[in-house]
Amino acid sequence: RKEVEQDPGPFNVPEGATVAFNCTYSNSASQSFFWYRQDCRKEPKLLMSVYSSGNEDGRFTAQLNRASQYISLLIRDSKLSDSATYLCVVNNNDYKLSFGAGTTVTVRA
Amino acid sequence: DAGVIQSPRHEVTEMGQEVTLRCKPISGHNSLFWYRQTMMRGLELLIYFNNNVPIDDSGMPEDRFSAKMPNASFSTLKIQPSEPRDSAVYFCASSLRLGYEQYFGPGTRLTVT
């Protein structure tokens, strides 16, 4: 089983819609979690950190469910500029970040 | 604020040549990571340093790969000799401390012909 698993998508949504997707992780001892976004041919960029049960930053909301070992990301009022690949990242106790393969989101006009 | 700086941004070389990738982490960050990304394998951690000391190099694919961090503001990843299957984007990332958020450089796109 992979350490971090994501639905690859793609999620194709119209502008203004809400899109949400999950990520599951295998290590129950994982302590911290992050969402990164990666645009085509660019580096991953930190979107938000998730240290407790969840986090909200503007149109983006991340929720953590430790019992079921998943993290979700919800994007409200999606913009064309939200089109990207979203990487779920889990910090295990060995301090190495485990990256999911990414979920592709495409927002259309 | 200067982010992580990597050079070169693009490198095209012939099989068998030595390749050296360079990274300058964010000032004040104690941890540095080297990753490789390909379409087939995604993002792979190669090696990471804490306070300039290599902590885990289990991701380094072969002895042809080596990495150094002679001081807190500079690291190199060397491939000698290079092979076509080494073609990938190599990212350097740094974090304030181990386990904290990592910030990535723009990457070096390596093509070995």
PDB file of C-alpha atoms in Angstrom:
ATOM      1  CA  ARG A   1       0.000   0.000   0.000  1.00  0.00           C
ATOM      2  CA  LYS A   2       1.323   3.445  -0.883  1.00  0.00           C
ATOM      3  CA  GLU A   3       2.012   5.826   1.981  1.00  0.00           C
ATOM      4  CA  VAL A   4      -0.130   8.539   0.446  1.00  0.00           C
ATOM      5  CA  GLU A   5      -2.867   7.898  -2.087  1.00  0.00           C
ATOM      6  CA  GLN A   6      -4.833  10.398  -4.118  1.00  0.00           C
ATOM      7  CA  ASP A   7      -7.494  10.222  -6.771  1.00  0.00           C
ATOM      8  CA  PRO A   8      -5.598  11.412  -9.849  1.00  0.00           C
ATOM      9  CA  GLY A   9      -8.707  12.988 -11.369  1.00  0.00           C
ATOM     10  CA  PRO A  10      -8.984  14.998 -13.468  1.00  0.00           C
ATOM     11  CA  PHE A  11     -11.699  17.013 -11.807  1.00  0.00           C
ATOM     12  CA  ASN A  12     -13.189  19.270 -14.462  1.00  0.00           C
ATOM     13  CA  VAL A  13     -15.327  21.999 -12.946  1.00  0.00           C
ATOM     14  CA  PRO A  14     -16.887  25.237 -14.176  1.00  0.00           C
ATOM     15  CA  GLU A  15     -15.759  28.565 -12.801  1.00  0.00           C
ATOM     16  CA  GLY A  16     -17.482  29.368  -9.546  1.00  0.00           C
ATOM     17  CA  ALA A  17     -18.133  25.759  -8.626  1.00  0.00           C
ATOM     18  CA  THR A  18     -16.949  23.972  -5.501  1.00  0.00           C
ATOM     19  CA  VAL A  19     -14.605  21.041  -5.859  1.00  0.00           C
ATOM     20  CA  ALA A  20     -13.374  18.698  -3.166  1.00  0.00           C
ATOM     21  CA  PHE A  21     -11.090  15.711  -3.125  1.00  0.00           C
ATOM     22  CA  ASN A  22      -9.467  13.445  -0.585  1.00  0.00           C
ATOM     23  CA  CYS A  23      -6.139  11.930   0.203  1.00  0.00           C
ATOM     24  CA  THR A  24      -5.563   8.855   2.365  1.00  0.00           C
ATOM     25  CA  TYR A  25      -2.414   8.022   4.281  1.00  0.00           C
ATOM     26  CA  SER A  26      -1.204   4.740   5.709  1.00  0.00           C
ATOM     27  CA  ASN A  27       0.881   5.728   8.734  1.00  0.00           C
ATOM     28  CA  SER A  28      -1.370   6.357  11.713  1.00  0.00           C
ATOM     29  CA  ALA A  29       1.527   8.029  13.522  1.00  0.00           C
ATOM     30  CA  SER A  30       1.827  10.806  10.946  1.00  0.00           C
ATOM     31  CA  GLN A  31       1.959  14.146  12.665  1.00  0.00           C
ATOM     32  CA  SER A  32       1.522  16.873  10.131  1.00  0.00           C
ATOM     33  CA  PHE A  33       0.057  17.295   6.712  1.00  0.00           C
ATOM     34  CA  PHE A  34       0.307  19.736   3.853  1.00  0.00           C
ATOM     35  CA  TRP A  35      -1.320  20.552   0.574  1.00  0.00           C
ATOM     36  CA  TYR A  36       0.914  21.775  -2.240  1.00  0.00           C
ATOM     37  CA  ARG A  37      -0.100  22.890  -5.694  1.00  0.00           C
ATOM     38  CA  GLN A  38       2.015  22.301  -8.752  1.00  0.00           C
ATOM     39  CA  ASP A  39       1.516  24.013 -12.065  1.00  0.00           C
ATOM     40  CA  CYS A  40       2.722  22.403 -15.258  1.00  0.00           C
ATOM     41  CA  ARG A  41       6.527  22.479 -15.476  1.00  0.00           C
ATOM     42  CA  LYS A  42       6.843  24.407 -12.214  1.00  0.00           C
ATOM     43  CA  GLU A  43       7.908  23.578  -8.701  1.00  0.00           C
ATOM     44  CA  PRO A  44       5.461  22.476  -5.982  1.00  0.00           C
ATOM     45  CA  LYS A  45       4.276  25.436  -3.926  1.00  0.00           C
ATOM     46  CA  LEU A  46       2.895  25.236  -0.413  1.00  0.00           C
ATOM     47  CA  LEU A  47      -0.823  25.884  -0.352  1.00  0.00           C
ATOM     48  CA  MET A  48      -1.583  25.205   3.276  1.00  0.00           C
ATOM     49  CA  SER A  49      -0.482  23.274   6.327  1.00  0.00           C
ATOM     50  CA  VAL A  50      -2.827  21.098   8.349  1.00  0.00           C
ATOM     51  CA  TYR A  51      -1.660  20.559  11.905  1.00  0.00           C
ATOM     52  CA  SER A  52      -4.881  19.940  13.821  1.00  0.00           C
ATOM     53  CA  SER A  53      -8.331  19.000  12.628  1.00  0.00           C
ATOM     54  CA  GLY A  54      -8.303  21.418   9.745  1.00  0.00           C
ATOM     55  CA  ASN A  55      -7.393  24.746   8.313  1.00  0.00           C
ATOM     56  CA  GLU A  56      -9.074  27.410   6.211  1.00  0.00           C
ATOM     57  CA  ASP A  57      -7.423  29.988   4.001  1.00  0.00           C
ATOM     58  CA  GLY A  58      -9.780  32.076   1.925  1.00  0.00           C
ATOM     59  CA  ARG A  59     -11.525  29.838  -0.573  1.00  0.00           C
ATOM     60  CA  PHE A  60      -9.514  26.795   0.479  1.00  0.00           C
ATOM     61  CA  THR A  61     -10.435  24.490   3.344  1.00  0.00           C
ATOM     62  CA  ALA A  62      -8.477  21.463   4.441  1.00  0.00           C
ATOM     63  CA  GLN A  63      -9.856  18.928   6.894  1.00  0.00           C
ATOM     64  CA  LEU A  64      -8.085  16.128   8.676  1.00  0.00           C
ATOM     65  CA  ASN A  65      -9.767  12.961   9.833  1.00  0.00           C
ATOM     66  CA  ARG A  66      -7.261  11.023  11.911  1.00  0.00           C
ATOM     67  CA  ALA A  67      -9.649   8.167  12.707  1.00  0.00           C
ATOM     68  CA  SER A  68     -10.130   7.385   9.038  1.00  0.00           C
ATOM     69  CA  GLN A  69      -6.685   8.612   8.025  1.00  0.00           C
ATOM     70  CA  TYR A  70      -7.652  11.011   5.328  1.00  0.00           C
ATOM     71  CA  ILE A  71      -7.231  14.679   4.498  1.00  0.00           C
ATOM     72  CA  SER A  72      -9.550  16.585   2.238  1.00  0.00           C
ATOM     73  CA  LEU A  73      -9.184  19.801   0.298  1.00  0.00           C
ATOM     74  CA  LEU A  74     -12.168  21.885  -0.714  1.00  0.00           C
ATOM     75  CA  ILE A  75     -11.993  24.797  -3.109  1.00  0.00           C
ATOM     76  CA  ARG A  76     -14.939  27.188  -3.143  1.00  0.00           C
ATOM     77  CA  ASP A  77     -15.825  29.610  -5.920  1.00  0.00           C
ATOM     78  CA  SER A  78     -13.159  28.092  -8.128  1.00  0.00           C
ATOM     79  CA  LYS A  79     -11.168  30.347 -10.452  1.00  0.00           C
ATOM     80  CA  LEU A  80      -9.450  29.570 -13.728  1.00  0.00           C
ATOM     81  CA  SER A  81      -6.165  30.105 -11.896  1.00  0.00           C
ATOM     82  CA  ASP A  82      -6.965  27.217  -9.553  1.00  0.00           C
ATOM     83  CA  SER A  83      -6.254  24.798 -12.406  1.00  0.00           C
ATOM     84  CA  ALA A  84      -3.268  22.794 -11.204  1.00  0.00           C
ATOM     85  CA  THR A  85      -2.195  19.512  -9.696  1.00  0.00           C
ATOM     86  CA  TYR A  86      -2.722  19.360  -5.942  1.00  0.00           C
ATOM     87  CA  LEU A  87      -0.254  17.269  -3.980  1.00  0.00           C
ATOM     88  CA  CYS A  88      -1.126  15.777  -0.625  1.00  0.00           C
ATOM     89  CA  VAL A  89       1.922  15.592   1.611  1.00  0.00           C
ATOM     90  CA  VAL A  90       2.306  13.726   4.879  1.00  0.00           C
ATOM     91  CA  ASN A  91       5.061  14.142   7.434  1.00  0.00           C
ATOM     92  CA  ASN A  92       5.942  10.873   9.061  1.00  0.00           C
ATOM     93  CA  ASN A  93       7.945  10.658  12.232  1.00  0.00           C
ATOM     94  CA  ASP A  94      11.133  10.159  10.280  1.00  0.00           C
ATOM     95  CA  TYR A  95      10.801  13.772   9.073  1.00  0.00           C
ATOM     96  CA  LYS A  96      10.649  12.746   5.451  1.00  0.00           C
ATOM     97  CA  LEU A  97       7.681  14.128   3.611  1.00  0.00           C
ATOM     98  CA  SER A  98       5.710  11.570   1.632  1.00  0.00           C
ATOM     99  CA  PHE A  99       4.100  13.003  -1.476  1.00  0.00           C
ATOM    100  CA  GLY A 100       0.973  11.752  -3.142  1.00  0.00           C
ATOM    101  CA  ALA A 101       0.936  11.501  -6.915  1.00  0.00           C
ATOM    102  CA  GLY A 102      -1.409  14.470  -7.137  1.00  0.00           C
ATOM    103  CA  THR A 103      -4.977  15.306  -8.097  1.00  0.00           C
ATOM    104  CA  THR A 104      -5.462  17.290 -11.280  1.00  0.00           C
ATOM    105  CA  VAL A 105      -8.077  20.035 -11.236  1.00  0.00           C
ATOM    106  CA  THR A 106      -9.155  21.876 -14.357  1.00  0.00           C
ATOM    107  CA  VAL A 107     -11.437  24.876 -14.023  1.00  0.00           C
ATOM    108  CA  ARG A 108     -13.193  25.861 -17.234  1.00  0.00           C
ATOM    109  CA  ALA A 109     -14.750  29.175 -18.169  1.00  0.00           C
TER     110      ALA A 109
ATOM    111  CA  ASP B   1      12.614  37.572  -0.022  1.00  0.00           C
ATOM    112  CA  ALA B   2      14.876  35.220  -1.926  1.00  0.00           C
ATOM    113  CA  GLY B   3      13.541  31.723  -2.174  1.00  0.00           C
ATOM    114  CA  VAL B   4      15.496  28.586  -2.889  1.00  0.00           C
ATOM    115  CA  ILE B   5      17.865  29.186  -5.772  1.00  0.00           C
ATOM    116  CA  GLN B   6      18.910  26.452  -8.169  1.00  0.00           C
ATOM    117  CA  SER B   7      21.298  26.428 -11.071  1.00  0.00           C
ATOM    118  CA  PRO B   8      21.407  25.714 -13.873  1.00  0.00           C
ATOM    119  CA  ARG B   9      17.723  25.849 -14.783  1.00  0.00           C
ATOM    120  CA  HIS B  10      18.268  23.645 -17.790  1.00  0.00           C
ATOM    121  CA  GLU B  11      21.054  21.222 -18.556  1.00  0.00           C
ATOM    122  CA  VAL B  12      21.523  19.134 -21.664  1.00  0.00           C
ATOM    123  CA  THR B  13      24.448  16.752 -21.669  1.00  0.00           C
ATOM    124  CA  GLU B  14      25.648  13.615 -23.342  1.00  0.00           C
ATOM    125  CA  MET B  15      25.662  10.211 -21.732  1.00  0.00           C
ATOM    126  CA  GLY B  16      28.807   9.647 -19.715  1.00  0.00           C
ATOM    127  CA  GLN B  17      29.374  13.268 -18.817  1.00  0.00           C
ATOM    128  CA  GLU B  18      29.476  14.594 -15.288  1.00  0.00           C
ATOM    129  CA  VAL B  19      26.597  16.807 -14.206  1.00  0.00           C
ATOM    130  CA  THR B  20      26.604  19.100 -11.171  1.00  0.00           C
ATOM    131  CA  LEU B  21      23.433  20.702  -9.900  1.00  0.00           C
ATOM    132  CA  ARG B  22      23.572  23.523  -7.391  1.00  0.00           C
ATOM    133  CA  CYS B  23      21.268  24.772  -4.695  1.00  0.00           C
ATOM    134  CA  LYS B  24      21.181  27.694  -2.305  1.00  0.00           C
ATOM    135  CA  PRO B  25      18.590  27.199   0.435  1.00  0.00           C
ATOM    136  CA  ILE B  26      16.579  29.935   2.082  1.00  0.00           C
ATOM    137  CA  SER B  27      18.739  31.751   4.603  1.00  0.00           C
ATOM    138  CA  GLY B  28      18.191  30.436   8.115  1.00  0.00           C
ATOM    139  CA  HIS B  29      16.737  27.104   7.022  1.00  0.00           C
ATOM    140  CA  ASN B  30      18.454  24.158   8.653  1.00  0.00           C
ATOM    141  CA  SER B  31      17.231  21.337   6.426  1.00  0.00           C
ATOM    142  CA  LEU B  32      17.788  20.759   2.732  1.00  0.00           C
ATOM    143  CA  PHE B  33      16.263  18.159   0.449  1.00  0.00           C
ATOM    144  CA  TRP B  34      16.995  16.946  -3.060  1.00  0.00           C
ATOM    145  CA  TYR B  35      14.129  15.479  -5.108  1.00  0.00           C
ATOM    146  CA  ARG B  36      13.740  14.090  -8.595  1.00  0.00           C
ATOM    147  CA  GLN B  37      10.479  14.220 -10.544  1.00  0.00           C
ATOM    148  CA  THR B  38       9.503  12.238 -13.615  1.00  0.00           C
ATOM    149  CA  MET B  39       6.159  11.497 -15.170  1.00  0.00           C
ATOM    150  CA  MET B  40       6.561   7.796 -14.469  1.00  0.00           C
ATOM    151  CA  ARG B  41       7.687   7.927 -10.839  1.00  0.00           C
ATOM    152  CA  GLY B  42       6.420  11.258  -9.588  1.00  0.00           C
ATOM    153  CA  LEU B  43       8.370  13.101  -6.924  1.00  0.00           C
ATOM    154  CA  GLU B  44      11.116  11.055  -5.278  1.00  0.00           C
ATOM    155  CA  LEU B  45      13.242  12.108  -2.318  1.00  0.00           C
ATOM    156  CA  LEU B  46      16.902  11.452  -3.063  1.00  0.00           C
ATOM    157  CA  ILE B  47      18.713  12.708   0.018  1.00  0.00           C
ATOM    158  CA  TYR B  48      18.314  15.214   2.820  1.00  0.00           C
ATOM    159  CA  PHE B  49      20.595  17.152   5.117  1.00  0.00           C
ATOM    160  CA  ASN B  50      20.106  18.637   8.544  1.00  0.00           C
ATOM    161  CA  ASN B  51      22.584  21.263   9.727  1.00  0.00           C
ATOM    162  CA  ASN B  52      24.749  20.400   6.703  1.00  0.00           C
ATOM    163  CA  VAL B  53      24.955  16.728   7.680  1.00  0.00           C
ATOM    164  CA  PRO B  54      23.473  14.061   5.369  1.00  0.00           C
ATOM    165  CA  ILE B  55      20.767  12.250   7.306  1.00  0.00           C
ATOM    166  CA  ASP B  56      19.248   9.845   4.829  1.00  0.00           C
ATOM    167  CA  ASP B  57      20.524   9.036   1.353  1.00  0.00           C
ATOM    168  CA  SER B  58      18.474   5.883   0.863  1.00  0.00           C
ATOM    169  CA  GLY B  59      16.712   7.483  -2.087  1.00  0.00           C
ATOM    170  CA  MET B  60      19.903   7.990  -4.072  1.00  0.00           C
ATOM    171  CA  PRO B  61      19.441   5.585  -6.976  1.00  0.00           C
ATOM    172  CA  GLU B  62      23.027   4.503  -7.526  1.00  0.00           C
ATOM    173  CA  ASP B  63      26.624   5.204  -6.656  1.00  0.00           C
ATOM    174  CA  ARG B  64      26.723   7.476  -9.671  1.00  0.00           C
ATOM    175  CA  PHE B  65      24.804  10.001  -7.568  1.00  0.00           C
ATOM    176  CA  SER B  66      26.456  11.981  -4.788  1.00  0.00           C
ATOM    177  CA  ALA B  67      25.485  15.069  -2.807  1.00  0.00           C
ATOM    178  CA  LYS B  68      27.359  17.444  -0.572  1.00  0.00           C
ATOM    179  CA  MET B  69      26.558  20.369   1.639  1.00  0.00           C
ATOM    180  CA  PRO B  70      29.823  22.091   2.525  1.00  0.00           C
ATOM    181  CA  ASN B  71      28.082  24.953   4.330  1.00  0.00           C
ATOM    182  CA  ALA B  72      24.640  26.185   5.307  1.00  0.00           C
ATOM    183  CA  SER B  73      24.120  28.132   2.113  1.00  0.00           C
ATOM    184  CA  PHE B  74      25.198  25.715  -0.585  1.00  0.00           C
ATOM    185  CA  SER B  75      24.609  22.170  -1.732  1.00  0.00           C
ATOM    186  CA  THR B  76      25.479  20.185  -4.834  1.00  0.00           C
ATOM    187  CA  LEU B  77      24.072  17.060  -6.432  1.00  0.00           C
ATOM    188  CA  LYS B  78      26.468  15.350  -8.777  1.00  0.00           C
ATOM    189  CA  ILE B  79      25.841  12.602 -11.309  1.00  0.00           C
ATOM    190  CA  GLN B  80      28.906  10.881 -12.702  1.00  0.00           C
ATOM    191  CA  PRO B  81      28.639   9.358 -15.243  1.00  0.00           C
ATOM    192  CA  SER B  82      25.219  10.498 -16.409  1.00  0.00           C
ATOM    193  CA  GLU B  83      22.820   8.200 -18.255  1.00  0.00           C
ATOM    194  CA  PRO B  84      19.702   8.912 -20.346  1.00  0.00           C
ATOM    195  CA  ARG B  85      17.470   7.475 -17.600  1.00  0.00           C
ATOM    196  CA  ASP B  86      18.674  10.261 -15.310  1.00  0.00           C
ATOM    197  CA  SER B  87      16.692  12.739 -17.398  1.00  0.00           C
ATOM    198  CA  ALA B  88      14.227  14.406 -15.017  1.00  0.00           C
ATOM    199  CA  VAL B  89      13.528  17.602 -13.140  1.00  0.00           C
ATOM    200  CA  TYR B  90      15.639  17.868 -10.015  1.00  0.00           C
ATOM    201  CA  PHE B  91      14.258  20.000  -7.214  1.00  0.00           C
ATOM    202  CA  CYS B  92      15.992  21.312  -4.157  1.00  0.00           C
ATOM    203  CA  ALA B  93      13.865  22.260  -1.154  1.00  0.00           C
ATOM    204  CA  SER B  94      14.627  23.710   2.247  1.00  0.00           C
ATOM    205  CA  SER B  95      12.786  23.954   5.531  1.00  0.00           C
ATOM    206  CA  LEU B  96      13.317  25.826   8.762  1.00  0.00           C
ATOM    207  CA  ARG B  97      13.610  22.553  10.637  1.00  0.00           C
ATOM    208  CA  LEU B  98      12.970  18.912   9.905  1.00  0.00           C
ATOM    209  CA  GLY B  99       9.272  18.190   9.642  1.00  0.00           C
ATOM    210  CA  TYR B 100       8.325  21.773   8.861  1.00  0.00           C
ATOM    211  CA  GLU B 101       6.986  23.033   5.562  1.00  0.00           C
ATOM    212  CA  GLN B 102       9.402  22.678   2.680  1.00  0.00           C
ATOM    213  CA  TYR B 103       9.936  25.372   0.082  1.00  0.00           C
ATOM    214  CA  PHE B 104      11.019  24.297  -3.355  1.00  0.00           C
ATOM    215  CA  GLY B 105      13.393  25.869  -5.806  1.00  0.00           C
ATOM    216  CA  PRO B 106      12.437  26.243  -9.481  1.00  0.00           C
ATOM    217  CA  GLY B 107      14.192  23.006 -10.391  1.00  0.00           C
ATOM    218  CA  THR B 108      16.819  21.956 -12.887  1.00  0.00           C
ATOM    219  CA  ARG B 109      15.508  20.243 -15.997  1.00  0.00           C
ATOM    220  CA  LEU B 110      18.157  17.684 -16.944  1.00  0.00           C
ATOM    221  CA  THR B 111      18.252  15.978 -20.310  1.00  0.00           C
ATOM    222  CA  VAL B 112      20.868  13.310 -20.939  1.00  0.00           C
ATOM    223  CA  THR B 113      21.173  12.251 -24.568  1.00  0.00           C
TER     224      THR B 113
END
